[in-house]
PDB file of C-alpha atoms in Angstrom:
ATOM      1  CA  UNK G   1      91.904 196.895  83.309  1.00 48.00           C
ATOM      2  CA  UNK G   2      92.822 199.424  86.084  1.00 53.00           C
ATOM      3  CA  UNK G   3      95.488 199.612  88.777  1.00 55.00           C
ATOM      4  CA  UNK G   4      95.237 199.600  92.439  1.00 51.00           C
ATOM      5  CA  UNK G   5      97.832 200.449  94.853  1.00 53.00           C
ATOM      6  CA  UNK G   6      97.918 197.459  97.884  1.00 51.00           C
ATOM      7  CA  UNK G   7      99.796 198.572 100.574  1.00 52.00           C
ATOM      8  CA  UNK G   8     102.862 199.858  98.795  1.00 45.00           C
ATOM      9  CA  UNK G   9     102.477 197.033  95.926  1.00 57.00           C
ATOM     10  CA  UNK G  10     100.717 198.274  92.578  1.00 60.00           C
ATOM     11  CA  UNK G  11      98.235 195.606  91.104  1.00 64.00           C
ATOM     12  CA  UNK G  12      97.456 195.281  87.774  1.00 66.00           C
ATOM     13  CA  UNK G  13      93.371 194.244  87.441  1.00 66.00           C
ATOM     14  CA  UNK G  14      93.732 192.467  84.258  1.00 81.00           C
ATOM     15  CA  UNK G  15      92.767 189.291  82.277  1.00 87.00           C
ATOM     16  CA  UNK G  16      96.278 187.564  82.821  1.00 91.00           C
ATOM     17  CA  UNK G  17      96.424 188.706  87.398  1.00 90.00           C
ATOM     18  CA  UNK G  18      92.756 187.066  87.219  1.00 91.00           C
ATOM     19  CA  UNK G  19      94.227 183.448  86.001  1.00 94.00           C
ATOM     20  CA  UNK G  20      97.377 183.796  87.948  1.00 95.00           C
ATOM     21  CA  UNK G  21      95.758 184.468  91.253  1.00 95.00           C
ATOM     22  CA  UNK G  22      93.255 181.028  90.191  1.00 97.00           C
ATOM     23  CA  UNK G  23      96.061 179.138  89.125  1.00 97.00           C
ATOM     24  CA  UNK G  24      98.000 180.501  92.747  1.00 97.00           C
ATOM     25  CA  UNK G  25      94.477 179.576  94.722  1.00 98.00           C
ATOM     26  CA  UNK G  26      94.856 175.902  92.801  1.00 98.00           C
ATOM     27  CA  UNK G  27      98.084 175.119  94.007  1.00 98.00           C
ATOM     28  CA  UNK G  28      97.551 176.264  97.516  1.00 98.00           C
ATOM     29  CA  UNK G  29      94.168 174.457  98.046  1.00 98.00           C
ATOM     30  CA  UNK G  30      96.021 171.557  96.686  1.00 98.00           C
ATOM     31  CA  UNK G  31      99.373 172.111  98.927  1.00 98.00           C
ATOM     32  CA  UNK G  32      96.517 172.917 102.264  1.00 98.00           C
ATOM     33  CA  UNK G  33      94.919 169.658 101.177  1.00 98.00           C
ATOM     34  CA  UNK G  34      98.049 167.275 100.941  1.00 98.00           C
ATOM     35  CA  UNK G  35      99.095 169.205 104.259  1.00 98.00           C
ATOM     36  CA  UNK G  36      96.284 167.892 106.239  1.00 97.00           C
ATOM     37  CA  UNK G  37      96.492 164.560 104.745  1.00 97.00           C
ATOM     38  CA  UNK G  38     100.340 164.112 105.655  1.00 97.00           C
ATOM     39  CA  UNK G  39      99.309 165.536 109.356  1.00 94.00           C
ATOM     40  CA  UNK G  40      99.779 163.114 112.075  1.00 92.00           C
ATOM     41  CA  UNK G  41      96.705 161.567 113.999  1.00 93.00           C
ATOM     42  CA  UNK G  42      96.350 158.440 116.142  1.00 94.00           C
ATOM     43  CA  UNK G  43      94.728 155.516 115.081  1.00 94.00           C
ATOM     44  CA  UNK G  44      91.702 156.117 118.016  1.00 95.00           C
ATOM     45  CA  UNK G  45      91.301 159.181 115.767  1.00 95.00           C
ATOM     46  CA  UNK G  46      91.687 158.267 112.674  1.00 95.00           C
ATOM     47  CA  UNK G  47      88.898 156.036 113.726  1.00 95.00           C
ATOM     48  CA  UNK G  48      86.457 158.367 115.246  1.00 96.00           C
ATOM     49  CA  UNK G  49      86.416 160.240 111.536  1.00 95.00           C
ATOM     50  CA  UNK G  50      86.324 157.344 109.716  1.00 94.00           C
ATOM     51  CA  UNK G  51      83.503 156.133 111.803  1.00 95.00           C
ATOM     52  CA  UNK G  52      81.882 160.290 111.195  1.00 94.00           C
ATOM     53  CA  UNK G  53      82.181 159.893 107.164  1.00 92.00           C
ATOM     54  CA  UNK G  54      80.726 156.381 107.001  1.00 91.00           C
ATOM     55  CA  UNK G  55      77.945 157.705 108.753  1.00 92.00           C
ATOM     56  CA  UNK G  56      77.623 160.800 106.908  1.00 90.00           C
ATOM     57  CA  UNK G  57      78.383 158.875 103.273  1.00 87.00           C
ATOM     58  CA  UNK G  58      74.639 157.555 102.813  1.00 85.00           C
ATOM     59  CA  UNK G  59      73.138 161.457 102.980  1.00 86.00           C
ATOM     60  CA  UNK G  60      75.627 162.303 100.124  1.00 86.00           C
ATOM     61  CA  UNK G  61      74.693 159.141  97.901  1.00 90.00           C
ATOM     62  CA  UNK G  62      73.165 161.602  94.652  1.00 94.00           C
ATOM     63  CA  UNK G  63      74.313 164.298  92.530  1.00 96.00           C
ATOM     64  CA  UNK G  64      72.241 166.834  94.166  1.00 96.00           C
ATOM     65  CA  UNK G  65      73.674 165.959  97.686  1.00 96.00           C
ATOM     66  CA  UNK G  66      77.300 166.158  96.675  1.00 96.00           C
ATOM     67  CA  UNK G  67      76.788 169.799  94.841  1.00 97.00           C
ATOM     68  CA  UNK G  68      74.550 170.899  97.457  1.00 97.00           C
ATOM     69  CA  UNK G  69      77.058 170.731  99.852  1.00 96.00           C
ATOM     70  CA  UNK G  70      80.222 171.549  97.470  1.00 97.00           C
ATOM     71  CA  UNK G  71      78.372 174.618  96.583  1.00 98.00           C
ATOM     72  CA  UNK G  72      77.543 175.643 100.244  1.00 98.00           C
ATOM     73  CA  UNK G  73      80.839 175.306 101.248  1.00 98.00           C
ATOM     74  CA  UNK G  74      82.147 177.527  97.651  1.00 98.00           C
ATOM     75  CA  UNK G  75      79.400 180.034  98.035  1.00 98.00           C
ATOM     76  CA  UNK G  76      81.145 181.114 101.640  1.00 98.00           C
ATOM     77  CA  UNK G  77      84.634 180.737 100.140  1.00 98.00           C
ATOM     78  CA  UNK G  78      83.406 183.812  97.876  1.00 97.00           C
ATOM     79  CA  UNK G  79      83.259 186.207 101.039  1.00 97.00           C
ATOM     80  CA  UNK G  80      86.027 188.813 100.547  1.00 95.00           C
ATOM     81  CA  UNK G  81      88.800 188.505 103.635  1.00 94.00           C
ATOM     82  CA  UNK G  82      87.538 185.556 105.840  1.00 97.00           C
ATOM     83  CA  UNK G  83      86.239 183.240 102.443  1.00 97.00           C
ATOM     84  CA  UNK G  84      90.071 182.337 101.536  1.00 97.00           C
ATOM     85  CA  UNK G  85      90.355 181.435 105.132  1.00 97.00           C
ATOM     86  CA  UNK G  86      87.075 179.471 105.209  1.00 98.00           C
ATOM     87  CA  UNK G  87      88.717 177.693 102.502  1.00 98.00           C
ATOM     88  CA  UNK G  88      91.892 176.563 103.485  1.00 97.00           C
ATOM     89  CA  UNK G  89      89.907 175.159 106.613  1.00 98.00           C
ATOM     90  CA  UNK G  90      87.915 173.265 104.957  1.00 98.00           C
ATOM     91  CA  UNK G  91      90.496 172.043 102.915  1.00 98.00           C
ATOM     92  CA  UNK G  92      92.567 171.132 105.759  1.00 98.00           C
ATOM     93  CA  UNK G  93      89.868 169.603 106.763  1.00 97.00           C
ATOM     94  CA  UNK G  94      89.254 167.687 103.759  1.00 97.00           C
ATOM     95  CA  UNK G  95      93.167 166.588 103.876  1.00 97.00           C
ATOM     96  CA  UNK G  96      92.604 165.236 107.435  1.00 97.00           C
ATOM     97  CA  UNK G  97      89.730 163.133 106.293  1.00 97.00           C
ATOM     98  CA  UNK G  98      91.661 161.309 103.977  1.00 96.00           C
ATOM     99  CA  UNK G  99      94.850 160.768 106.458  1.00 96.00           C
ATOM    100  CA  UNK G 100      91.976 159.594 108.838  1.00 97.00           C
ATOM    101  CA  UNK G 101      90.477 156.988 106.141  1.00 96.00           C
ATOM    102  CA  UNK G 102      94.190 156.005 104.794  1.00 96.00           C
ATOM    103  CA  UNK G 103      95.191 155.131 108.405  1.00 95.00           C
ATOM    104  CA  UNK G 104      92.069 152.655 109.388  1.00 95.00           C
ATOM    105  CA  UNK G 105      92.921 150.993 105.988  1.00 95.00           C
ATOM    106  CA  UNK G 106      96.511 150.974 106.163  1.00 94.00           C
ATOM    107  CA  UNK G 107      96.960 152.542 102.863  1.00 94.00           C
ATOM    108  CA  UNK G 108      99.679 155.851 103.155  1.00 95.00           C
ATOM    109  CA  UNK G 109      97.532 159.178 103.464  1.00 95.00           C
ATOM    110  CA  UNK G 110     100.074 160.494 100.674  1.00 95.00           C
ATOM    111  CA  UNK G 111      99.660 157.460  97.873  1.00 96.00           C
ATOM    112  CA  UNK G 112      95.351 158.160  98.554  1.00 96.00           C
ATOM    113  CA  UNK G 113      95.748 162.208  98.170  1.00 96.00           C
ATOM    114  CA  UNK G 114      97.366 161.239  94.732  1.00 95.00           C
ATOM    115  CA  UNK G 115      94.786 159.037  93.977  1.00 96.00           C
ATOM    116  CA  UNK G 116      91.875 161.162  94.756  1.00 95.00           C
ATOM    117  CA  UNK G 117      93.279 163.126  91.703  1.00 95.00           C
ATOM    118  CA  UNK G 118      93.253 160.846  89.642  1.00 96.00           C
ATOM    119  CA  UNK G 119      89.481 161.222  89.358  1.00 97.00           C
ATOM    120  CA  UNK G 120      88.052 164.189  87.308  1.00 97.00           C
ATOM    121  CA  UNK G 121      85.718 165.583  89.554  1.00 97.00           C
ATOM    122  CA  UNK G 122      88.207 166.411  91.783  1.00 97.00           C
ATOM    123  CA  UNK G 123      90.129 168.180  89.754  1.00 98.00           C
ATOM    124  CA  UNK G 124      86.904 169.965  88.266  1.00 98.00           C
ATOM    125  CA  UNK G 125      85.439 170.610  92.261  1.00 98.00           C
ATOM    126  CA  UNK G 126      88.829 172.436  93.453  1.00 98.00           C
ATOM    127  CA  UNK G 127      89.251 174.616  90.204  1.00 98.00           C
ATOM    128  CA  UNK G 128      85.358 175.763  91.108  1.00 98.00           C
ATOM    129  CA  UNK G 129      87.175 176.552  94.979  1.00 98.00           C
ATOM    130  CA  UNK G 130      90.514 178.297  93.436  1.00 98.00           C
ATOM    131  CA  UNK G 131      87.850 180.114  91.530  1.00 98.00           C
ATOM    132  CA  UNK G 132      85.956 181.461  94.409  1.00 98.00           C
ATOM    133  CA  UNK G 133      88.796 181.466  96.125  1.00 98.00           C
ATOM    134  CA  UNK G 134      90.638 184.285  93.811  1.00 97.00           C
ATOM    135  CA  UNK G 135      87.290 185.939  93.629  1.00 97.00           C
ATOM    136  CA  UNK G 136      87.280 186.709  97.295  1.00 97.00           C
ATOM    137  CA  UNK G 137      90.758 188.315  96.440  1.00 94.00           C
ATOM    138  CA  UNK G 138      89.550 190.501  93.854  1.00 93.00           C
ATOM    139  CA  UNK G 139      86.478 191.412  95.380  1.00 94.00           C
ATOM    140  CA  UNK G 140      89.322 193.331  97.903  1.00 93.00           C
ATOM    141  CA  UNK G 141      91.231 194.370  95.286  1.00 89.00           C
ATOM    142  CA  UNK G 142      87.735 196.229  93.686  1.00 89.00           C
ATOM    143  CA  UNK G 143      86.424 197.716  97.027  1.00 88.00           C
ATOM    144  CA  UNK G 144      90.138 199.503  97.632  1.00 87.00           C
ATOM    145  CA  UNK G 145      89.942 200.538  93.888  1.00 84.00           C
ATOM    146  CA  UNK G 146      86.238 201.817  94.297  1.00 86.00           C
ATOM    147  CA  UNK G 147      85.047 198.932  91.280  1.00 84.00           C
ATOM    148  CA  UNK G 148      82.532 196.604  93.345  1.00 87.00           C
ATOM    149  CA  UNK G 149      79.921 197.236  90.809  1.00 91.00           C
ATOM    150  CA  UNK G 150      82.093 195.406  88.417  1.00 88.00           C
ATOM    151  CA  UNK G 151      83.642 193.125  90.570  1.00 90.00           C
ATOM    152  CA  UNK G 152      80.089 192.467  91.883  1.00 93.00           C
ATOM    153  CA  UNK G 153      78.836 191.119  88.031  1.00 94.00           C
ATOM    154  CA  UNK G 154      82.572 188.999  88.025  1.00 94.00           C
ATOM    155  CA  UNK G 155      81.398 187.606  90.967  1.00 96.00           C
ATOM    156  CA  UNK G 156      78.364 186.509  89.917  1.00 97.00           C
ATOM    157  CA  UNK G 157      79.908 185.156  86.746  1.00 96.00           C
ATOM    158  CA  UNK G 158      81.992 183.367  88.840  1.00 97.00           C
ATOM    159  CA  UNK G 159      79.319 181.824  91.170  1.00 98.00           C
ATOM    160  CA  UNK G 160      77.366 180.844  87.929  1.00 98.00           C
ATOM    161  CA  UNK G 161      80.948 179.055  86.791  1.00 98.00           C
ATOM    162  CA  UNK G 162      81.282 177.285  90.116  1.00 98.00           C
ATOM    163  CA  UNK G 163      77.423 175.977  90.288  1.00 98.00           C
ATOM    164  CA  UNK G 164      77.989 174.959  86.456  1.00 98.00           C
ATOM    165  CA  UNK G 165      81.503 173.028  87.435  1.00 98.00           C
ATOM    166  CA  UNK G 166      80.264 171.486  90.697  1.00 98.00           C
ATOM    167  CA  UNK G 167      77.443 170.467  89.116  1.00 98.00           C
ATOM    168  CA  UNK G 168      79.332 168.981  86.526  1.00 98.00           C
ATOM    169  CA  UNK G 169      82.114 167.135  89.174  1.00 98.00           C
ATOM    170  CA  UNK G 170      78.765 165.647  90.946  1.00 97.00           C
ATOM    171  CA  UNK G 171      77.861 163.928  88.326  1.00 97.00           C
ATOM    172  CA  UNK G 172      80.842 162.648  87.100  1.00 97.00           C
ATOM    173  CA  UNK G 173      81.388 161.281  91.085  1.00 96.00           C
ATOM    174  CA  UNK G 174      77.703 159.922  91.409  1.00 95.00           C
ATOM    175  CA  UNK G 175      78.904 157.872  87.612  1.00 95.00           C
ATOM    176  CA  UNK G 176      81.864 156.468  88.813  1.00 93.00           C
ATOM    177  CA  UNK G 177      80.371 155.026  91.832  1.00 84.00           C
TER     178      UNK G 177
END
């Protein structure tokens, strides 16, 4: 446990800053998510990326499809600076895809972001993205406090964690359809 000076803010490196910076990369990939979903889109679009996942759906029909490309997408959200924004992108993105999907069914983009969470493996696939999310963060923190050895093995702990969840949340999605 160490302390590193951030612009004129002093960070603690310890056990308890690790979980609150997950816990703060949860919430926001979850408020960056719901964001996108409550965006506003026209029904011509809404139906273009329906049309774009349909097509898409069959290639990610088995559990090594779905954490293939869940783990692509977390292994770049690792990258210190430009992973968090890679991210919340992505997540945007993801957000976007369910407004499009909840529009061409008529079912309200909020009421299906809540009910996405009510499966585990989404729950389980976005703590493995806070994780590499916060990661990113204290890869920073480690290279301004001269520690990337050790933040290096953390962050290979951490990739290991994500594989291991993702791998997990495929599973559990490919068993529940």
């Amino acid at each position: 446990m160490g302390l590193v000076v951030v612009g004129l803010i002093k960070v603690r490196l310890g056990r308890r800053e690790r979980a609150l910076t997950i816990m703060l990369a949860f919430m926001a990939s979850l408020a960056i998510t719901l964001a996108g979903a409550l965006s506003s889109m026209s029904t011509s679009e809404a139906q273009g990326i329906s049309k774009e996942v349909e097509e898409t759906l069959p290639c990610l029909m088995s559990v090594s499809a779905i954490f293939g490309n869940n783990f692509m997408h977390c292994l770049i959200m690792f990258i210190p600076v430009l992973g968090p924004f890679y991210a919340f992108y992505v997540l945007y993105s993801t957000g976007r895809v369910l407004a499009a999907l909840a529009i061409v069914r008529g079912i309200n983009p909020g009421a299906l972001f809540g009910l996405t969470f009510l499966f585990p493996h989404a729950w389980i696939e976005y703590a493995a993205y806070a994780l590499a999310i916060s990661q990113s963060v204290w890869l920073v923190l480690g290279i301004a406090q001269r520690r990337l050895k050790a933040e290096a093995k953390n962050t290979g702990i951490s990739i290991a964690v994500c594989a291991l969840l993702l791998l997990s949340a495929a599973a559990i999605e490919m068993a529940l359809l």
